[in-house]
């Protein structure tokens, strides 16, 4: 059986399961559509949260970024994991106690203001739409390779699949689909990692294999990797980061952005009780940890595999790395996996010195004495995890499995984000402001229409993303950090912050962060509209657009506090509401207002 047929078999079988679940769990009410009826078991919810959380950025792109940047990009691991702990401890149980359907609904009621609710809707849509761009871009990468089509066609296929089961099932369908997707993606991620760890280190546990000896050279794996990458002009894989301020701010931005992500928060509204929200968080952390403990090993081994594929003499004991680097493989002898990925446009080759060999190195380093005239191989970071089984010559069924897993990761989070967007539009904007008397049937129809429109917009933007999947997601986290996280924290833990402070804080944090991002990434992410090149020399105080969300959050907190202190206190009943939310003693079902 051909590899294409195997891929179709695995991907087709997984899609049949997802669509079958969507038909079985079709939402028949707004409560089903928004919170899956409010009766999801904590373990089931924990697994669904895991799938919602481990997006294309986690499955496809995070390991690729760590592979490319080494320790410097470990911030993705630290920020996302730490942020989930913040969410589980500081927000989820209290928001579940409040008993509403959406994040903007909480903000509107807590700050006794329809305007605050509408500003929260805007913040949610901007953050979620930015996030879903990364998911759709990642899905397009996966589809383009495994269905052997171009990236744009792959993106459209992904959009059609998401449209079907998200619009039909709402939160109810998405919840049980995400359980299936979690099972698919975690098996798909760990099985290739076990194979590769065994091949490179003899250790079947990838997290331990990372700190084991490299079988071919007898050296510690990370030491061997450092030698190989530095011989090719790259920074040492485990090198310390120069700009520690940016690293701290980036980690903080990911952490608090995580805690403010509406599509993850919504999952805690689906359980019957506050205690179940806490248990859901615990189980989700277990399920997430399975992938996050494996990712650094996958990244390191993928980087070493890639380098030693191009320079085979570097794989074993090396006395002279200059000599090993002079014996790169000929382009005509490149392995099949490179040929296959070249068809997608995600790997490109240009023979700059016309010697017929592949020179893959950091061309900011002068290696003219080797006869090199520039790096000749461009590899998209997003492909490394997906290509890992092929690089390591693993069986065809493993490649088919990781195809299904990568698609499951991208589609599961995309569905959750699209639901958050549609809920904000139908429940908070249309029912909350435009037409409070809309019928339940009308609201459900509005939710499905708004989700359909969101899919179309996300697909269009996903065709021209402003960065790799994980980088685009990092921008979304920064936007959530600067706009939603501060107001949620103040809404729960401060009785003094009033509606004026909350609105001013959200607007100032969101505006500051978006302007800073657009200056470097292009206005509204449109290519070519940026004012400054996105390079460290142009960043203010060395702060990357990916890190600016932490600064935006500080501005949000400060503005909200100062405006609230200079204006009247919230009404007595609101202060009592805050007091009751902060000490959860149980909660009823979600209330449809």
Coordinates of C-alpha atoms in Angstrom, one line a residue:
X1 CA 0.0 0.0 0.0
X2 CA 1.4 3.4 -0.9
X3 CA 2.1 6.1 1.7
X4 CA -0.6 8.3 0.3
X5 CA -3.2 5.5 0.7
X6 CA -2.1 4.9 4.3
X7 CA -2.4 8.6 5.0
X8 CA -5.9 8.6 3.5
X9 CA -6.9 5.6 5.5
X10 CA -5.8 7.1 8.9
X11 CA -7.0 10.6 8.2
X12 CA -10.3 9.4 6.7
X13 CA -11.0 7.0 9.6
X14 CA -10.4 9.8 12.1
X15 CA -12.6 12.2 10.2
X16 CA -15.4 9.6 10.0
X17 CA -15.3 9.3 13.8
X18 CA -15.4 13.1 14.3
X19 CA -18.3 13.6 11.9
X20 CA -20.2 10.7 13.4
X21 CA -19.8 12.2 16.9
X22 CA -21.1 15.5 15.6
X23 CA -24.2 13.9 14.1
X24 CA -24.8 11.9 17.4
X25 CA -24.3 14.9 19.6
X26 CA -26.1 17.5 17.5
X27 CA -27.0 20.6 19.6
X28 CA -30.7 21.0 20.1
X29 CA -30.7 24.0 22.4
X30 CA -28.5 27.1 23.1
X31 CA -27.4 25.4 26.4
X32 CA -26.2 22.4 24.3
X33 CA -24.5 24.7 21.8
X34 CA -22.7 26.9 24.4
X35 CA -22.0 24.6 27.4
X36 CA -22.8 21.1 26.2
X37 CA -25.8 21.0 28.5
X38 CA -23.6 21.6 31.5
X39 CA -23.3 17.9 32.4
X40 CA -19.8 16.9 31.1
X41 CA -17.8 14.6 33.4
X42 CA -14.5 16.1 34.8
X43 CA -12.3 13.4 33.2
X44 CA -14.1 13.8 29.9
X45 CA -13.8 17.6 30.2
X46 CA -10.2 17.3 31.2
X47 CA -9.4 15.3 28.0
X48 CA -11.4 17.8 25.9
X49 CA -9.5 20.7 27.5
X50 CA -6.3 18.9 26.7
X51 CA -7.3 18.7 23.0
X52 CA -8.5 22.3 23.0
X53 CA -5.2 23.3 24.6
X54 CA -2.8 21.2 22.5
X55 CA -3.4 23.0 19.3
X56 CA -1.5 23.0 16.0
X57 CA 0.9 25.3 17.8
X58 CA 1.6 22.7 20.5
X59 CA 1.5 19.6 18.2
X60 CA 3.0 21.0 15.0
X61 CA 4.9 24.2 15.7
X62 CA 6.2 24.3 19.3
X63 CA 8.7 21.5 18.8
X64 CA 9.7 23.1 15.5
X65 CA 10.4 26.4 17.2
X66 CA 12.3 24.7 20.1
X67 CA 14.3 22.6 17.5
X68 CA 15.2 25.8 15.6
X69 CA 16.0 28.0 18.7
X70 CA 16.9 25.6 21.4
X71 CA 16.8 26.9 25.0
X72 CA 15.8 30.3 23.8
X73 CA 12.4 29.0 22.6
X74 CA 11.7 26.9 25.8
X75 CA 9.7 30.0 26.8
X76 CA 6.8 28.5 24.9
X77 CA 6.8 25.4 27.2
X78 CA 7.3 27.5 30.4
X79 CA 4.7 30.1 29.5
X80 CA 1.9 27.8 28.3
X81 CA 2.3 25.3 31.2
X82 CA 2.6 28.0 33.9
X83 CA -0.3 29.9 32.4
X84 CA -2.6 26.8 32.6
X85 CA -1.8 26.5 36.3
X86 CA -2.8 30.2 36.8
X87 CA -6.0 29.5 34.9
X88 CA -6.8 26.4 37.0
X89 CA -6.1 28.1 40.3
X90 CA -7.2 31.7 39.9
X91 CA -9.9 31.9 37.4
X92 CA -11.7 28.7 36.3
X93 CA -13.5 27.7 39.6
X94 CA -14.7 31.3 40.3
X95 CA -16.0 31.8 36.8
X96 CA -17.8 28.5 37.0
X97 CA -19.4 29.7 40.3
X98 CA -20.7 32.7 38.5
X99 CA -22.7 30.4 36.3
X100 CA -22.9 32.1 32.9
X101 CA -22.3 31.0 29.3
X102 CA -19.5 33.3 28.2
X103 CA -16.6 35.4 29.4
X104 CA -18.1 38.7 28.1
X105 CA -21.3 37.9 30.0
X106 CA -19.4 37.6 33.2
X107 CA -17.6 40.9 32.5
X108 CA -20.9 42.6 31.6
X109 CA -22.7 41.5 34.8
X110 CA -19.7 42.0 37.1
X111 CA -19.1 45.5 35.9
X112 CA -22.8 46.2 35.6
X113 CA -22.3 47.6 32.1
X114 CA -23.5 46.7 28.6
X115 CA -20.5 48.7 27.2
X116 CA -18.1 46.6 29.2
X117 CA -19.7 43.5 27.8
X118 CA -19.3 44.8 24.2
X119 CA -15.7 45.8 24.7
X120 CA -15.0 42.3 26.1
X121 CA -16.7 40.9 22.9
X122 CA -14.3 42.9 20.8
X123 CA -11.3 41.8 22.8
X124 CA -12.4 38.1 22.6
X125 CA -13.0 38.3 18.9
X126 CA -9.6 39.9 18.2
X127 CA -7.7 37.4 20.4
X128 CA -9.6 34.3 19.2
X129 CA -9.5 35.3 15.5
X130 CA -5.7 35.8 15.8
X131 CA -5.4 32.5 17.5
X132 CA -7.5 30.6 14.9
X133 CA -5.3 32.0 12.1
X134 CA -2.5 29.9 13.5
X135 CA -4.7 26.8 13.8
X136 CA -5.9 27.1 10.2
X137 CA -2.3 27.7 9.0
X138 CA -1.1 24.6 10.8
X139 CA -4.0 22.6 9.5
X140 CA -3.2 23.7 6.0
X141 CA 0.5 22.6 6.4
X142 CA -0.7 19.2 7.6
X143 CA -3.3 18.7 4.9
X144 CA -1.0 19.9 2.1
X145 CA 1.6 17.3 3.0
X146 CA -0.4 14.2 3.8
X147 CA -3.1 14.7 1.1
X148 CA -0.4 15.8 -1.4
X149 CA -2.1 19.1 -2.3
X150 CA -0.8 22.7 -2.2
X151 CA -1.1 24.6 1.2
X152 CA -4.1 26.7 0.1
X153 CA -6.1 23.6 -1.0
X154 CA -5.2 21.9 2.3
X155 CA -6.4 25.0 4.2
X156 CA -9.8 24.9 2.4
X157 CA -10.2 21.2 3.2
X158 CA -9.5 21.9 6.9
X159 CA -12.1 24.7 6.9
X160 CA -14.7 22.4 5.4
X161 CA -14.2 19.7 8.0
X162 CA -14.2 22.2 10.9
X163 CA -17.3 23.8 9.5
X164 CA -19.2 20.6 9.4
X165 CA -18.8 19.3 13.0
X166 CA -18.5 22.7 14.7
X167 CA -21.6 24.3 13.2
X168 CA -23.7 21.2 13.6
X169 CA -22.7 20.1 17.1
X170 CA -21.7 23.3 18.9
X171 CA -20.0 22.7 22.3
X172 CA -21.8 19.4 22.8
X173 CA -20.4 18.0 19.5
X174 CA -17.1 19.7 20.0
X175 CA -16.6 18.3 23.5
X176 CA -16.9 14.6 22.5
X177 CA -15.1 15.2 19.2
X178 CA -12.2 16.7 21.2
X179 CA -12.0 13.6 23.4
X180 CA -11.5 11.5 20.3
X181 CA -9.1 14.0 18.9
X182 CA -7.0 14.0 22.1
X183 CA -6.7 10.2 22.0
X184 CA -5.6 10.4 18.3
X185 CA -3.1 13.3 18.8
X186 CA -1.4 12.0 22.0
X187 CA -0.9 8.5 20.4
X188 CA 0.3 10.1 17.2
X189 CA 2.8 12.4 19.1
X190 CA 4.2 9.8 21.5
X191 CA 4.6 6.7 19.2
X192 CA 7.0 8.4 16.7
X193 CA 8.8 10.0 19.7
X194 CA 9.3 6.5 21.2
X195 CA 10.7 5.1 17.9
X196 CA 13.0 8.1 17.4
X197 CA 14.3 8.0 21.0
X198 CA 15.0 4.3 20.7
X199 CA 16.8 4.8 17.4
X200 CA 19.0 7.7 18.7
X201 CA 19.6 6.8 22.3
X202 CA 18.2 3.3 23.0
X203 CA 15.9 4.7 25.6
X204 CA 12.1 4.2 24.9
X205 CA 11.1 7.2 27.0
X206 CA 11.7 10.4 25.1
X207 CA 12.0 12.7 28.1
X208 CA 14.7 10.4 29.5
X209 CA 16.2 9.9 26.1
X210 CA 16.8 13.6 25.9
X211 CA 19.4 13.2 28.7
X212 CA 20.8 9.9 27.5
X213 CA 23.8 9.2 25.4
X214 CA 23.6 9.4 21.6
X215 CA 24.0 5.9 20.3
X216 CA 26.1 6.6 17.2
X217 CA 28.7 8.9 19.0
X218 CA 28.5 7.8 22.6
X219 CA 28.2 11.4 23.7
X220 CA 25.3 12.9 25.6
X221 CA 22.6 13.8 23.1
X222 CA 22.5 17.5 23.9
X223 CA 26.3 17.7 23.8
X224 CA 26.4 16.1 20.4
X225 CA 23.7 18.4 19.2
X226 CA 25.6 21.4 20.4
X227 CA 28.7 20.3 18.6
X228 CA 26.8 19.8 15.3
X229 CA 24.9 23.1 15.3
X230 CA 27.9 25.2 16.3
X231 CA 30.0 23.6 13.6
X232 CA 27.4 24.9 11.2
X233 CA 27.5 28.4 12.5
X234 CA 24.3 28.3 14.7
X235 CA 24.3 29.2 18.4
X236 CA 24.7 26.4 20.8
X237 CA 21.4 24.6 21.3
X238 CA 21.6 25.0 25.1
X239 CA 23.0 28.6 25.0
X240 CA 21.7 31.1 27.4
X241 CA 19.6 34.0 26.1
X242 CA 21.1 37.4 25.9
X243 CA 18.0 39.5 26.2
X244 CA 16.6 38.2 29.5
X245 CA 14.1 41.1 29.8
X246 CA 12.4 40.0 26.6
X247 CA 12.5 36.3 27.7
X248 CA 10.8 37.1 31.0
X249 CA 8.2 39.3 29.4
X250 CA 7.5 36.7 26.7
X251 CA 7.0 34.0 29.3
X252 CA 4.8 36.2 31.4
X253 CA 2.8 37.2 28.3
X254 CA 2.2 33.5 27.5
X255 CA 1.3 32.7 31.1
X256 CA -1.3 35.4 31.7
X257 CA -2.5 35.2 28.1
X258 CA -3.2 31.5 28.7
X259 CA -5.3 32.3 31.7
X260 CA -7.3 34.8 29.7
X261 CA -8.1 32.6 26.7
X262 CA -11.9 32.5 26.4
X263 CA -12.1 29.3 24.4
X264 CA -10.3 27.4 27.3
X265 CA -12.3 29.2 30.0
X266 CA -15.6 28.2 28.3
X267 CA -14.7 24.5 28.8
X268 CA -15.1 25.0 32.6
X269 CA -18.7 26.2 32.1
X270 CA -19.6 22.7 30.8
X271 CA -19.3 20.8 34.1
X272 CA -22.1 20.4 36.7
X273 CA -20.3 21.8 39.8
X274 CA -17.5 24.1 41.0
X275 CA -15.6 21.0 42.4
X276 CA -15.9 19.5 38.9
X277 CA -14.2 22.5 37.4
X278 CA -11.3 22.0 39.8
X279 CA -11.1 18.3 38.9
X280 CA -11.3 19.1 35.2
X281 CA -8.3 21.3 35.6
X282 CA -6.3 18.6 37.4
X283 CA -7.1 16.0 34.8
X284 CA -6.3 18.4 32.0
X285 CA -2.9 19.1 33.4
X286 CA -2.2 15.3 33.4
X287 CA -3.3 15.0 29.8
X288 CA -1.4 18.1 28.7
X289 CA 1.8 17.0 30.6
X290 CA 2.0 13.8 28.4
X291 CA 2.7 15.9 25.4
X292 CA 4.6 18.8 27.0
X293 CA 7.1 16.5 28.7
X294 CA 7.8 14.8 25.3
X295 CA 8.0 18.0 23.2
X296 CA 11.6 19.0 24.2
X297 CA 12.9 15.5 23.3
X298 CA 11.1 15.5 19.9
X299 CA 12.5 19.0 19.1
X300 CA 16.1 18.1 20.0
X301 CA 16.0 14.7 18.2
X302 CA 14.4 16.3 15.1
X303 CA 17.1 19.0 14.9
X304 CA 19.9 16.4 15.2
X305 CA 18.2 14.1 12.7
X306 CA 17.8 16.9 10.2
X307 CA 21.5 18.0 10.5
X308 CA 22.9 14.5 10.2
X309 CA 20.7 13.8 7.2
X310 CA 22.3 16.6 5.4
X311 CA 25.8 15.9 6.8
X312 CA 26.0 12.1 7.4
X313 CA 29.6 12.3 8.6
X314 CA 28.5 14.3 11.6
X315 CA 26.4 11.5 13.0
X316 CA 29.1 9.4 14.7
X317 CA 32.4 10.3 16.4
X318 CA 33.8 13.3 14.7
X319 CA 37.4 14.4 14.9
X320 CA 37.2 17.2 12.4
X321 CA 33.9 18.9 11.9
X322 CA 35.2 21.1 9.1
X323 CA 36.0 17.9 7.1
X324 CA 32.6 16.4 8.0
X325 CA 30.8 19.6 6.9
X326 CA 32.6 19.5 3.5
X327 CA 30.8 16.2 2.8
X328 CA 27.2 17.2 2.5
X329 CA 24.8 15.0 0.6
X330 CA 24.3 15.8 -3.1
X331 CA 20.9 17.4 -4.0
X332 CA 20.3 14.5 -6.4
X333 CA 20.7 12.1 -3.5
X334 CA 18.4 13.8 -1.1
X335 CA 16.0 11.5 0.7
X336 CA 12.5 10.9 -0.4
X337 CA 11.1 12.9 2.6
X338 CA 12.8 16.1 1.3
X339 CA 11.4 15.5 -2.2
X340 CA 7.9 15.0 -0.8
X341 CA 8.0 18.2 1.3
X342 CA 9.4 20.2 -1.5
X343 CA 6.2 19.6 -3.4
X344 CA 4.3 21.5 -0.7
X345 CA 6.7 24.5 -1.0
X346 CA 7.6 24.2 2.7
X347 CA 11.1 23.1 1.9
X348 CA 13.0 24.9 -0.8
X349 CA 16.6 24.5 -2.3
X350 CA 18.8 26.9 -4.2
X351 CA 22.2 25.8 -5.3
X352 CA 24.1 29.1 -4.7
X353 CA 27.6 27.8 -5.3
X354 CA 26.6 25.4 -8.1
X355 CA 28.4 22.4 -6.6
X356 CA 25.3 20.1 -6.6
X357 CA 25.5 19.6 -2.8
X358 CA 23.2 20.9 -0.1
X359 CA 24.7 23.5 2.2
X360 CA 22.5 23.9 5.3
X361 CA 24.0 26.4 7.8
X362 CA 23.7 29.8 9.4
X363 CA 24.8 32.0 6.6
X364 CA 25.4 35.0 8.9
X365 CA 28.6 33.1 9.7
X366 CA 31.4 33.4 7.2
X367 CA 32.2 30.0 5.8
X368 CA 33.6 31.2 2.5
X369 CA 36.7 29.1 3.1
X370 CA 34.5 26.1 2.7
X371 CA 33.3 27.3 -0.7
X372 CA 29.9 28.1 0.6
X373 CA 28.0 31.2 -0.7
X374 CA 24.9 31.1 1.5
X375 CA 22.4 28.7 3.1
X376 CA 20.8 26.7 0.3
X377 CA 18.0 24.8 2.2
X378 CA 15.0 26.6 3.7
X379 CA 12.9 24.5 6.0
X380 CA 9.6 25.7 7.5
X381 CA 9.7 25.2 11.3
X382 CA 6.1 23.9 11.2
X383 CA 7.0 20.7 9.3
X384 CA 9.6 19.2 11.7
X385 CA 7.2 17.2 13.9
X386 CA 5.2 16.1 10.9
X387 CA 8.3 15.1 8.9
X388 CA 10.0 13.4 11.9
X389 CA 8.9 9.9 11.2
X390 CA 10.0 10.2 7.6
X391 CA 13.4 11.7 8.6
X392 CA 13.9 8.7 10.9
X393 CA 12.7 6.2 8.3
X394 CA 9.9 4.9 10.4
X395 CA 7.1 2.7 9.1
X396 CA 4.4 4.1 6.8
X397 CA 1.7 3.5 9.4
X398 CA 3.5 5.8 11.9
X399 CA 3.5 8.6 9.2
X400 CA -0.2 8.0 8.7
X401 CA -0.8 8.2 12.4
X402 CA 1.0 11.5 12.9
X403 CA -0.9 12.9 9.9
X404 CA -4.1 12.1 11.7
X405 CA -2.7 13.5 15.0
X406 CA -1.5 16.8 13.5
X407 CA -4.9 17.4 11.9
X408 CA -6.7 16.5 15.1
X409 CA -4.6 19.0 17.1
X410 CA -5.3 21.8 14.6
X411 CA -9.0 21.1 14.2
X412 CA -9.8 20.6 17.9
X413 CA -8.5 24.0 18.9
X414 CA -9.9 25.7 15.8
X415 CA -13.4 24.4 16.7
X416 CA -13.1 25.7 20.3
X417 CA -12.0 29.1 19.1
X418 CA -14.7 29.4 16.5
X419 CA -17.3 28.5 19.2
X420 CA -16.0 31.2 21.4
X421 CA -16.3 33.7 18.6
X422 CA -19.8 32.6 17.6
X423 CA -21.0 32.6 21.2
X424 CA -19.7 36.2 21.7
X425 CA -21.5 37.4 18.6
X426 CA -24.8 35.5 19.1
X427 CA -25.2 35.5 22.9
X428 CA -23.4 38.7 23.9
X429 CA -23.7 40.9 20.9
X430 CA -27.0 39.9 19.3
X431 CA -29.0 38.7 22.4
X432 CA -27.1 40.9 24.9
X433 CA -27.3 44.2 23.0
X434 CA -29.1 44.2 19.7
X435 CA -32.1 42.0 20.2
X436 CA -32.6 40.8 23.8
X437 CA -36.0 39.3 22.9
X438 CA -34.6 36.9 20.3
X439 CA -36.0 33.4 20.5
X440 CA -33.8 30.4 21.5
X441 CA -34.2 29.1 17.9
X442 CA -33.2 32.4 16.5
X443 CA -30.2 32.6 18.8
X444 CA -29.0 29.1 17.8
X445 CA -29.3 30.1 14.1
X446 CA -27.3 33.3 14.7
X447 CA -24.6 31.3 16.5
X448 CA -24.3 28.9 13.5
X449 CA -24.2 31.7 11.0
X450 CA -21.6 33.7 12.9
X451 CA -19.5 30.6 13.3
X452 CA -19.7 30.1 9.5
X453 CA -18.6 33.6 8.8
X454 CA -15.7 33.2 11.3
X455 CA -14.5 30.1 9.5
X456 CA -14.4 32.0 6.2
X457 CA -12.5 34.9 7.7
X458 CA -10.1 32.6 9.5
X459 CA -9.5 30.6 6.3
X460 CA -8.7 33.7 4.4
X461 CA -6.2 35.0 7.0
X462 CA -4.8 31.6 7.5
X463 CA -3.6 31.6 3.9
X464 CA -1.3 34.5 4.7
X465 CA -0.4 34.1 8.4
X466 CA 2.0 36.7 10.0
X467 CA 4.4 34.0 11.2
X468 CA 4.7 30.3 12.1
X469 CA 1.7 28.7 13.8
X470 CA 3.2 29.0 17.3
X471 CA 4.3 32.6 16.6
X472 CA 0.8 33.6 15.5
X473 CA -0.6 31.9 18.6
X474 CA 1.8 33.8 20.7
X475 CA 0.4 37.1 19.3
X476 CA -3.1 35.9 20.3
X477 CA -1.9 35.1 23.8
X478 CA -0.4 38.6 24.1
X479 CA -3.7 40.2 23.0
X480 CA -5.6 38.1 25.6
X481 CA -3.0 38.9 28.3
X482 CA -3.4 42.7 27.6
X483 CA -7.2 42.8 27.4
X484 CA -9.1 40.0 29.1
X485 CA -6.8 38.6 31.8
X486 CA -6.5 41.8 33.9
X487 CA -10.3 42.5 33.9
X488 CA -11.1 38.9 34.8
X489 CA -8.6 39.0 37.7
X490 CA -9.9 42.4 39.0
X491 CA -13.5 41.2 38.5
X492 CA -12.9 38.3 40.8
X493 CA -10.4 39.7 43.4
X494 CA -11.2 43.4 43.6
X495 CA -14.5 44.9 44.9
X496 CA -13.2 48.4 44.2
X497 CA -12.7 48.3 40.4
X498 CA -15.8 49.7 38.7
X499 CA -17.2 49.7 35.2
X500 CA -15.4 52.9 34.1
X501 CA -12.0 51.4 35.2
X502 CA -12.7 48.0 33.5
X503 CA -13.6 49.6 30.2
X504 CA -10.7 52.0 30.2
X505 CA -8.3 49.2 31.2
X506 CA -9.4 46.9 28.5
X507 CA -9.3 49.5 25.8
X508 CA -5.9 50.9 26.8
X509 CA -4.3 47.4 27.1
X510 CA -5.8 46.2 23.8
X511 CA -5.0 49.4 21.8
X512 CA -1.4 49.6 23.0
X513 CA -0.7 45.9 22.3
X514 CA -2.4 45.9 18.9
X515 CA -0.6 49.0 17.7
X516 CA 2.8 47.7 18.8
X517 CA 2.1 44.3 17.1
X518 CA 0.8 46.0 13.9
X519 CA 3.9 48.3 13.6
X520 CA 6.1 45.2 13.2
X521 CA 3.7 42.6 11.8
X522 CA 1.7 44.7 9.5
X523 CA -1.6 46.5 10.1
X524 CA -4.3 43.9 10.6
X525 CA -1.7 41.4 9.7
X526 CA -1.7 42.5 6.0
X527 CA 1.7 41.7 4.5
X528 CA 3.8 44.7 3.6
X529 CA 2.0 47.2 5.8
X530 CA 4.4 47.1 8.7
X531 CA 6.2 50.4 9.6
X532 CA 9.3 48.7 11.0
X533 CA 11.1 45.5 10.2
X534 CA 10.5 42.9 12.9
X535 CA 14.1 42.6 14.0
X536 CA 15.6 43.0 17.5
X537 CA 17.4 46.3 16.5
X538 CA 14.0 47.9 15.9
X539 CA 12.2 46.7 19.0
X540 CA 11.6 49.2 21.8
X541 CA 13.9 48.3 24.7
X542 CA 14.5 45.0 23.0
X543 CA 10.8 43.9 23.6
X544 CA 9.5 41.6 20.8
X545 CA 5.9 42.0 19.5
X546 CA 5.4 38.5 20.9
X547 CA 6.3 39.7 24.4
X548 CA 4.4 43.0 24.4
X549 CA 1.2 41.5 25.9
X550 CA 2.8 41.5 29.3
X551 CA 3.4 45.3 29.1
X552 CA -0.1 45.8 27.8
X553 CA -1.5 43.9 30.8
X554 CA 0.4 46.1 33.2
X555 CA -1.0 49.2 31.4
X556 CA -4.5 47.6 31.7
X557 CA -4.2 47.0 35.4
X558 CA -2.8 50.5 36.1
X559 CA -5.4 52.3 34.0
X560 CA -8.3 50.3 35.5
X561 CA -7.0 51.0 39.1
X562 CA -6.4 54.7 38.6
X563 CA -9.8 55.3 36.8
X564 CA -11.6 53.3 39.5
X565 CA -10.0 55.1 42.3
X566 CA -10.9 58.5 40.8
X567 CA -14.6 57.6 40.3
X568 CA -17.4 56.1 42.4
X569 CA -17.3 52.7 44.1
X570 CA -19.3 49.9 42.5
X571 CA -22.9 49.4 43.8
X572 CA -23.3 47.4 47.1
X573 CA -24.9 44.5 45.3
X574 CA -21.9 44.2 42.9
X575 CA -19.5 44.1 45.8
X576 CA -21.6 41.4 47.5
X577 CA -21.6 39.5 44.2
X578 CA -17.8 39.6 44.1
X579 CA -17.6 38.4 47.6
X580 CA -19.9 35.4 46.8
X581 CA -18.0 34.5 43.7
X582 CA -14.6 34.6 45.5
X583 CA -15.7 32.1 48.1
X584 CA -17.3 29.3 45.9
X585 CA -19.5 27.0 47.9
X586 CA -21.2 25.4 44.9
X587 CA -23.0 26.6 41.8
X588 CA -26.1 25.8 39.9
X589 CA -26.5 25.4 36.2
X590 CA -25.5 28.0 33.7
X591 CA -28.1 30.8 33.5
X592 CA -29.4 32.0 30.1
X593 CA -30.0 35.7 30.5

